[in-house]
Short mmCIF file of C-alpha atoms and ligand atoms in Angstrom, two decimals:
data_model
loop_
_atom_site.label_atom_id
_atom_site.label_comp_id
_atom_site.label_asym_id
_atom_site.label_seq_id
_atom_site.Cartn_x
_atom_site.Cartn_y
_atom_site.Cartn_z
CA UNK A 25 108.86 226.12 -99.45
CA UNK A 26 109.85 228.20 -102.45
CA UNK A 27 107.17 229.31 -104.90
CA UNK A 28 105.61 226.32 -106.66
CA UNK A 29 103.74 226.24 -109.92
CA UNK A 30 100.19 224.89 -109.94
CA UNK A 31 99.18 225.71 -113.52
CA UNK A 32 100.93 227.84 -116.11
CA UNK A 33 100.13 231.22 -114.53
CA UNK A 34 99.19 230.18 -111.01
CA UNK A 35 101.73 229.78 -108.21
CA UNK A 36 101.80 228.90 -104.53
CA UNK A 37 103.72 231.76 -102.88
CA UNK A 38 102.79 231.13 -99.24
CA UNK A 39 104.73 229.89 -96.21
CA UNK A 40 105.03 226.46 -94.63
CA UNK A 41 105.24 226.53 -90.84
CA UNK A 42 106.83 223.21 -89.90
CA UNK A 43 107.46 224.17 -86.28
CA UNK A 44 104.16 225.64 -85.16
CA UNK A 45 102.50 223.37 -82.61
CA UNK A 46 99.49 225.38 -81.42
CA UNK A 47 96.98 227.44 -83.38
CA UNK A 48 94.94 230.27 -81.84
CA UNK A 49 96.41 229.12 -78.48
CA UNK A 50 93.84 226.32 -78.76
CA UNK A 51 94.32 223.80 -81.57
CA UNK A 52 97.28 221.36 -81.44
CA UNK A 53 99.27 221.14 -84.69
CA UNK A 54 101.23 217.86 -84.59
CA UNK A 55 101.99 218.15 -88.31
CA UNK A 56 102.59 221.93 -88.41
CA UNK A 57 100.62 223.95 -90.98
CA UNK A 58 100.95 226.24 -93.96
CA UNK A 59 99.53 229.64 -94.90
CA UNK A 60 98.77 229.34 -98.57
CA UNK A 61 98.93 232.47 -100.64
CA UNK A 62 98.53 232.16 -104.40
CA UNK A 63 99.73 234.38 -107.23
CA UNK A 64 97.75 234.51 -110.47
CA UNK A 65 99.31 236.26 -113.48
CA UNK A 66 96.72 237.44 -116.00
CA UNK A 67 97.47 239.17 -119.30
CA UNK A 68 96.39 242.55 -117.84
CA UNK A 69 96.39 242.14 -114.07
CA UNK A 70 98.38 240.33 -111.38
CA UNK A 71 96.53 239.04 -108.33
CA UNK A 72 97.46 237.70 -104.93
CA UNK A 73 94.90 235.47 -103.23
CA UNK A 74 95.15 235.77 -99.44
CA UNK A 75 98.38 236.48 -97.55
CA UNK A 76 100.22 234.68 -94.74
CA UNK A 77 100.46 234.83 -90.97
CA UNK A 78 102.35 238.09 -90.26
CA UNK A 79 105.48 236.45 -88.72
CA UNK A 80 106.04 234.71 -92.09
CA UNK A 81 105.59 237.66 -94.43
CA UNK A 82 109.27 237.60 -95.43
CA UNK A 83 108.75 234.18 -97.01
CA UNK A 84 105.83 235.51 -99.04
CA UNK A 85 107.84 238.55 -100.16
CA UNK A 86 110.82 236.37 -101.12
CA UNK A 87 108.55 234.11 -103.17
CA UNK A 88 107.04 237.10 -104.97
CA UNK A 89 110.50 238.53 -105.62
CA UNK A 90 111.70 235.14 -106.90
CA UNK A 91 108.92 235.23 -109.50
CA UNK A 92 109.85 238.76 -110.53
CA UNK A 93 106.64 240.32 -109.21
CA UNK A 94 106.98 244.10 -109.10
CA UNK A 95 103.33 245.07 -109.15
CA UNK A 96 100.17 243.57 -107.64
CA UNK A 97 96.88 244.94 -108.92
CA UNK A 98 94.49 243.09 -106.62
CA UNK A 99 94.74 241.27 -103.31
CA UNK A 100 91.75 238.97 -102.97
CA UNK A 101 90.96 238.51 -99.28
CA UNK A 102 88.74 235.48 -98.76
CA UNK A 103 88.68 235.45 -94.95
CA UNK A 104 89.38 237.99 -92.24
CA UNK A 105 91.25 235.73 -89.80
CA UNK A 106 94.82 236.92 -89.33
CA UNK A 107 96.59 233.81 -90.59
CA UNK A 108 95.37 234.78 -94.08
CA UNK A 109 94.73 238.50 -93.86
CA UNK A 110 97.22 239.66 -91.21
CA UNK A 111 99.92 240.59 -93.75
CA UNK A 112 97.59 242.63 -95.98
CA UNK A 113 98.46 246.00 -94.35
CA UNK A 114 102.17 245.42 -94.99
CA UNK A 115 101.45 244.22 -98.55
CA UNK A 116 99.54 247.46 -99.16
CA UNK A 117 102.61 249.38 -97.98
CA UNK A 118 104.82 247.45 -100.38
CA UNK A 119 102.38 247.48 -103.30
CA UNK A 120 100.48 250.76 -102.79
CA UNK A 121 98.53 250.47 -106.05
CA UNK A 122 96.97 247.16 -104.96
CA UNK A 123 93.26 247.14 -104.23
CA UNK A 124 91.73 244.66 -101.81
CA UNK A 125 88.93 242.62 -103.37
CA UNK A 126 86.49 241.03 -100.97
CA UNK A 127 82.86 240.87 -99.88
CA UNK A 128 81.19 243.41 -97.63
CA UNK A 129 81.33 241.35 -94.43
CA UNK A 130 85.00 240.52 -94.91
CA UNK A 131 85.75 244.18 -95.70
CA UNK A 132 84.21 245.19 -92.37
CA UNK A 133 86.28 242.54 -90.58
CA UNK A 134 89.49 243.81 -92.21
CA UNK A 135 88.61 247.39 -91.25
CA UNK A 136 87.81 246.36 -87.66
CA UNK A 137 90.80 244.10 -87.07
CA UNK A 138 93.51 245.44 -89.37
CA UNK A 139 92.47 249.07 -89.87
CA UNK A 140 92.63 248.78 -93.64
CA UNK A 141 91.34 252.02 -95.12
CA UNK A 142 87.88 251.72 -96.70
CA UNK A 143 89.04 253.37 -99.95
CA UNK A 144 91.36 250.41 -100.64
CA UNK A 145 88.48 247.99 -101.21
CA UNK A 146 86.60 246.68 -104.20
CA UNK A 147 83.49 244.98 -102.80
CA UNK A 148 82.15 241.94 -104.66
CA UNK A 149 78.83 240.15 -104.40
CA UNK A 150 78.06 236.45 -104.48
CA UNK A 151 78.52 235.36 -108.13
CA UNK A 152 80.45 238.53 -109.00
CA UNK A 153 83.36 238.36 -111.45
CA UNK A 154 86.76 239.99 -111.86
CA UNK A 155 88.67 239.98 -115.16
CA UNK A 156 92.46 239.79 -115.40
CA UNK A 157 92.37 240.04 -119.19
CA UNK A 158 92.78 236.44 -120.30
CA UNK A 159 91.46 235.02 -117.00
CA UNK A 160 88.33 235.53 -114.96
CA UNK A 161 87.56 234.96 -111.30
CA UNK A 162 84.09 234.20 -110.01
CA UNK A 163 83.39 234.80 -106.32
CA UNK A 164 81.31 232.31 -104.35
CA UNK A 165 80.26 233.25 -100.84
CA UNK A 166 80.82 230.21 -98.61
CA UNK A 167 79.88 231.49 -95.15
CA UNK A 168 80.52 229.67 -91.90
CA UNK A 169 83.52 227.62 -92.88
CA UNK A 170 84.21 228.71 -90.14
CA UNK A 171 83.59 232.49 -90.01
CA UNK A 172 80.56 234.30 -91.45
CA UNK A 173 82.48 236.35 -94.03
CA UNK A 174 84.43 233.58 -95.78
CA UNK A 175 84.27 233.25 -99.55
CA UNK A 176 85.81 231.03 -102.21
CA UNK A 177 87.15 232.12 -105.57
CA UNK A 178 86.88 230.14 -108.80
CA UNK A 179 89.40 230.70 -111.59
CA UNK A 180 87.35 229.73 -114.63
CA UNK A 181 90.05 229.07 -117.26
CA UNK A 182 92.23 226.95 -114.93
CA UNK A 183 89.28 225.27 -113.14
CA UNK A 184 90.83 226.05 -109.74
CA UNK A 185 88.69 226.63 -106.67
CA UNK A 186 90.54 228.70 -104.06
CA UNK A 187 88.61 227.65 -100.97
CA UNK A 188 90.39 229.32 -98.03
CA UNK A 189 89.89 227.30 -94.80
CA UNK A 190 87.24 225.13 -96.52
CA UNK A 191 88.82 221.75 -97.50
CA UNK A 192 92.07 222.61 -95.70
CA UNK A 193 94.37 220.61 -93.47
CA UNK A 194 97.01 221.54 -90.94
CA UNK A 195 99.76 219.60 -92.68
CA UNK A 196 103.19 221.06 -93.38
CA UNK A 197 104.88 219.69 -96.48
CA UNK A 198 107.21 220.95 -99.19
CA UNK A 199 105.12 219.13 -101.80
CA UNK A 200 102.34 221.38 -102.99
CA UNK A 201 100.17 218.73 -104.65
CA UNK A 202 98.25 216.32 -102.43
CA UNK A 203 99.01 213.44 -104.80
CA UNK A 204 102.74 213.91 -104.12
CA UNK A 205 102.18 213.26 -100.40
CA UNK A 206 99.35 210.74 -100.71
CA UNK A 207 95.79 210.92 -99.40
CA UNK A 208 96.56 208.25 -96.79
CA UNK A 209 98.84 210.76 -95.02
CA UNK A 210 96.69 213.83 -95.59
CA UNK A 211 93.36 212.25 -94.63
CA UNK A 212 94.03 212.04 -90.85
CA UNK A 213 95.15 215.69 -90.82
CA UNK A 214 92.15 216.78 -92.88
CA UNK A 215 89.80 214.86 -90.58
CA UNK A 216 91.30 216.38 -87.43
CA UNK A 217 90.99 219.80 -89.03
CA UNK A 218 87.35 219.10 -89.89
CA UNK A 219 86.64 217.98 -86.31
CA UNK A 220 88.40 220.96 -84.75
CA UNK A 221 87.19 223.69 -87.07
CA UNK A 222 84.29 222.63 -89.29
CA UNK A 223 82.24 220.26 -87.11
CA UNK A 224 80.05 222.98 -85.51
CA UNK A 225 79.04 224.18 -89.00
CA UNK A 226 78.06 221.03 -90.85
CA UNK A 227 74.71 222.47 -91.98
CA UNK A 228 76.51 225.37 -93.67
CA UNK A 229 79.11 223.00 -95.08
CA UNK A 230 76.41 220.90 -96.74
CA UNK A 231 74.89 224.03 -98.29
CA UNK A 232 78.27 225.25 -99.51
CA UNK A 233 79.11 221.87 -101.06
CA UNK A 234 75.74 221.96 -102.83
CA UNK A 235 76.56 225.44 -104.08
CA UNK A 236 79.74 224.14 -105.72
CA UNK A 237 78.14 221.26 -107.58
CA UNK A 238 77.75 223.10 -110.91
CA UNK A 239 81.38 224.15 -111.07
CA UNK A 240 83.88 222.14 -113.10
CA UNK A 241 86.69 221.93 -110.52
CA UNK A 242 90.02 220.34 -111.34
CA UNK A 243 92.01 221.64 -108.35
CA UNK A 244 90.96 222.73 -104.88
CA UNK A 245 93.54 225.13 -103.50
CA UNK A 246 92.83 225.69 -99.78
CA UNK A 247 94.62 228.11 -97.48
CA UNK A 248 96.14 225.37 -95.32
CA UNK A 249 97.82 222.16 -96.47
CA UNK A 250 98.38 220.74 -99.94
CA UNK A 251 96.42 221.54 -103.09
CA UNK A 252 93.94 218.78 -103.95
CA UNK A 253 94.75 217.68 -107.49
CA UNK A 254 92.29 214.78 -107.31
CA UNK A 255 89.37 216.51 -105.64
CA UNK A 256 87.31 213.36 -105.16
CA UNK A 257 89.17 212.41 -101.95
CA UNK A 258 88.52 215.63 -100.06
CA UNK A 259 85.08 216.23 -101.60
CA UNK A 260 83.82 212.72 -100.77
CA UNK A 261 85.28 212.97 -97.26
CA UNK A 262 83.58 216.33 -96.62
CA UNK A 263 80.28 214.90 -97.84
CA UNK A 264 80.63 211.96 -95.48
CA UNK A 265 81.87 213.94 -92.45
CA UNK A 266 79.08 216.50 -92.81
CA UNK A 267 76.39 213.86 -93.35
CA UNK A 268 74.07 212.44 -90.69
CA UNK A 269 75.96 209.15 -90.75
CA UNK A 270 77.12 207.80 -87.38
CA UNK A 271 79.00 204.62 -86.73
CA UNK A 272 78.80 202.19 -83.83
CA UNK A 273 81.70 203.81 -82.02
CA UNK A 274 82.09 204.87 -78.40
CA UNK A 275 84.50 207.56 -77.25
CA UNK A 276 85.60 207.46 -73.62
CA UNK A 277 87.48 210.62 -72.58
CA UNK A 278 88.80 209.78 -69.11
CA UNK A 279 90.82 211.16 -66.25
CA UNK A 280 91.64 209.25 -63.08
CA UNK A 281 93.27 210.58 -59.91
CA UNK A 282 93.88 207.34 -58.01
CA UNK A 283 93.13 204.64 -60.59
CA UNK A 284 89.52 203.67 -59.85
CA UNK A 285 87.99 205.64 -62.71
CA UNK A 286 90.60 204.27 -65.11
CA UNK A 287 89.68 200.70 -64.10
CA UNK A 288 86.05 201.57 -64.84
CA UNK A 289 86.88 203.13 -68.22
CA UNK A 290 88.94 200.12 -69.27
CA UNK A 291 86.31 197.64 -68.07
CA UNK A 292 83.62 199.44 -70.05
CA UNK A 293 85.91 199.45 -73.08
CA UNK A 294 86.52 195.69 -72.94
CA UNK A 295 82.80 195.02 -72.34
CA UNK A 296 81.87 197.07 -75.41
CA UNK A 297 84.57 195.51 -77.55
CA UNK A 298 83.24 192.03 -76.71
CA UNK A 299 80.06 193.19 -78.44
CA UNK A 300 81.96 194.28 -81.54
CA UNK A 301 81.75 198.00 -80.79
CA UNK A 302 84.74 200.19 -81.63
CA UNK A 303 85.98 202.08 -78.56
CA UNK A 304 88.48 204.92 -78.35
CA UNK A 305 89.89 205.86 -74.95
CA UNK A 306 91.32 209.37 -74.55
CA UNK A 307 93.49 210.12 -71.54
CA UNK A 308 92.56 213.74 -70.94
CA UNK A 309 95.82 214.79 -69.30
CA UNK A 310 98.04 213.17 -71.94
CA UNK A 311 96.30 212.73 -75.27
CA UNK A 312 95.86 215.24 -78.05
CA UNK A 313 92.44 216.88 -77.99
CA UNK A 314 92.60 217.23 -81.77
CA UNK A 315 92.34 213.45 -82.02
CA UNK A 316 89.29 213.61 -79.73
CA UNK A 317 87.73 216.25 -82.01
CA UNK A 318 88.31 214.03 -85.06
CA UNK A 319 86.74 211.05 -83.28
CA UNK A 320 83.65 213.11 -82.45
CA UNK A 321 82.78 213.48 -86.16
CA UNK A 322 81.03 210.14 -86.46
CA UNK A 323 80.87 208.52 -82.99
CA UNK A 324 77.40 207.50 -81.81
CA UNK A 325 78.21 207.60 -78.09
CA UNK A 326 80.41 209.51 -75.65
CA UNK A 327 81.04 208.24 -72.11
CA UNK A 328 82.85 210.76 -69.93
CA UNK A 329 84.85 209.09 -67.18
CA UNK A 330 85.87 211.27 -64.27
CA UNK A 331 86.51 211.10 -60.55
CA UNK A 332 84.66 213.49 -58.27
CA UNK A 333 86.95 216.21 -56.95
CA UNK A 334 85.86 219.14 -54.79
CA UNK A 335 82.23 217.97 -55.16
CA UNK A 336 82.24 217.98 -58.97
CA UNK A 337 83.92 216.57 -62.09
CA UNK A 338 87.68 216.80 -62.59
CA UNK A 339 88.41 220.09 -64.49
CA UNK A 340 89.76 218.10 -67.46
CA UNK A 341 86.42 216.28 -67.72
CA UNK A 342 84.62 219.63 -67.66
CA UNK A 343 86.88 220.78 -70.49
CA UNK A 344 86.09 217.63 -72.52
CA UNK A 345 82.36 218.07 -71.95
CA UNK A 346 82.58 221.73 -72.93
CA UNK A 347 84.56 220.82 -76.05
CA UNK A 348 81.83 218.37 -77.04
CA UNK A 349 79.18 221.02 -76.38
CA UNK A 350 80.81 223.67 -78.61
CA UNK A 351 81.87 221.31 -81.40
CA UNK A 352 78.23 220.15 -81.62
CA UNK A 353 78.87 216.58 -82.81
CA UNK A 354 76.01 214.40 -84.06
CA UNK A 355 76.41 212.06 -81.04
CA UNK A 356 73.15 210.33 -80.02
CA UNK A 357 74.00 208.90 -76.58
CA UNK A 358 75.99 210.18 -73.62
CA UNK A 359 76.83 208.63 -70.29
CA UNK A 360 79.01 209.44 -67.31
CA UNK A 361 81.02 207.05 -65.20
CA UNK A 362 83.48 207.49 -62.34
CA UNK A 363 84.41 207.10 -58.73
CA UNK A 364 83.88 209.41 -55.77
CA UNK A 365 85.06 209.54 -52.17
CA UNK A 366 82.14 211.05 -50.28
CA UNK A 367 79.71 212.58 -52.79
CA UNK A 368 79.15 215.54 -55.05
CA UNK A 369 77.29 216.73 -58.14
CA UNK A 370 79.48 215.29 -60.90
CA UNK A 371 76.64 213.86 -62.98
CA UNK A 372 74.44 216.97 -62.71
CA UNK A 373 77.26 219.33 -63.69
CA UNK A 374 78.38 217.32 -66.73
CA UNK A 375 74.82 216.54 -67.87
CA UNK A 376 74.04 220.26 -67.76
CA UNK A 377 77.09 221.14 -69.90
CA UNK A 378 76.16 218.66 -72.65
CA UNK A 379 72.41 219.27 -72.46
CA UNK A 380 72.46 221.38 -75.66
CA UNK A 381 73.56 218.34 -77.67
CA UNK A 382 70.09 216.80 -77.44
CA UNK A 383 71.61 213.37 -76.96
CA UNK A 384 69.94 210.77 -74.74
CA UNK A 385 71.68 210.43 -71.37
CA UNK A 386 72.12 206.76 -70.54
CA UNK A 387 72.14 205.74 -66.87
CA UNK A 388 75.43 206.95 -65.33
CA UNK A 389 77.58 204.56 -63.30
CA UNK A 390 79.06 206.58 -60.45
CA UNK A 391 80.47 204.51 -57.60
CA UNK A 392 82.13 204.96 -54.22
CA UNK A 393 85.84 204.14 -54.04
CA UNK A 394 87.50 201.23 -55.81
CA UNK A 395 85.21 199.32 -58.25
CA UNK A 396 83.63 196.21 -56.74
CA UNK A 397 82.00 193.27 -58.52
CA UNK A 398 78.60 194.93 -58.58
CA UNK A 399 80.14 198.10 -60.01
CA UNK A 400 81.81 196.17 -62.82
CA UNK A 401 78.48 194.46 -63.47
CA UNK A 402 76.82 197.89 -63.72
CA UNK A 403 79.38 198.85 -66.39
CA UNK A 404 78.60 195.62 -68.28
CA UNK A 405 74.91 196.57 -68.11
CA UNK A 406 75.79 199.99 -69.53
CA UNK A 407 77.67 198.25 -72.35
CA UNK A 408 74.53 196.13 -73.03
CA UNK A 409 72.41 199.27 -73.14
CA UNK A 410 74.79 201.07 -75.53
CA UNK A 411 74.91 198.00 -77.77
CA UNK A 412 71.11 197.87 -77.90
CA UNK A 413 70.85 201.58 -78.68
CA UNK A 414 73.42 201.31 -81.47
CA UNK A 415 71.57 198.33 -82.98
CA UNK A 416 68.31 200.32 -82.97
CA UNK A 417 70.11 203.31 -84.48
CA UNK A 418 71.54 201.29 -87.37
CA UNK A 419 68.22 199.54 -88.22
FE1 FEO B 4 92.98 229.60 -91.43
FE2 FEO B 4 90.08 230.71 -90.16
O1 FEO B 4 91.85 230.84 -90.64
#
């Protein structure tokens, strides 16, 4: 995308990465992503907020050139991860007079990871300000969204909050304003992003949202995805996703080697649905784990369905359990179902992985071979138990 105007002196100058399909070798990107860099022209100073992933620096430089930028006074670095800071060393080469404005923790990250010289920095504190002449920035430390050094930057005159990863979405589009794409399309991407990146930090997210409540914000300009020009959608969603609220929903991540465990997963699903409970099945060797992360935001129960292989869970089930452990969802109940041939420690291994979640483990249903009538009945009993627990939870 070429440079796009946000307000009179504020421009998107970043890069849209339509083709990228995996982030950090970990997070699937079905909708691509963008690395949002913003240019702010003040009467006395010109500022760049964040940079782009290094392979896309030419796009950033072309956008700056297209706007006639010959001098940058300050590069505000809000976050040390390379998709936003990785091009700063090259920008310093091209604009040697530029100083890097950031907080102390982020400065140390940039020195450690990018070898930026310490004399290039201006260190700001929480609540500190920077004048551009006719415009003023205020810096707001917003740690743990998702790294400890992340900050946001508020442009007072234009009422723009530059929020870095906070409030972002991995959604590639050539329309800079969220209203041009529509919240109905952005919401699923923003929710996935929240599940994948923000879910382990909901306590910090609540504190950071509280910290923003006295600011008059007209635009939220994150470092990924469109700019929110009606902030109520993303703000209300973040408040809900980071709240304690759970819904009567069961997630069943499953893997099945010879079909028995899949029969069990599907029977449990239909038994739960007969009781009006929403159920999402995730085929662990086919489905997108980003969708699983999004579903974890508000699901009350997870049931991991796995066969026993080499005396333990299938490796994909271990991965799903580990994902749940590190994403730290608010889930209240966990169970394990599956089929085995001659025995093993499937339940013990999975229960140990998820033990840090402090969820109640409901009686597992682990059976020998193909499910028989009594096994299906045991799954129906598990559905009864989950239904009862959800009813008590909602009371
Ligand atoms: Fe988009 Fe944490 O970097």
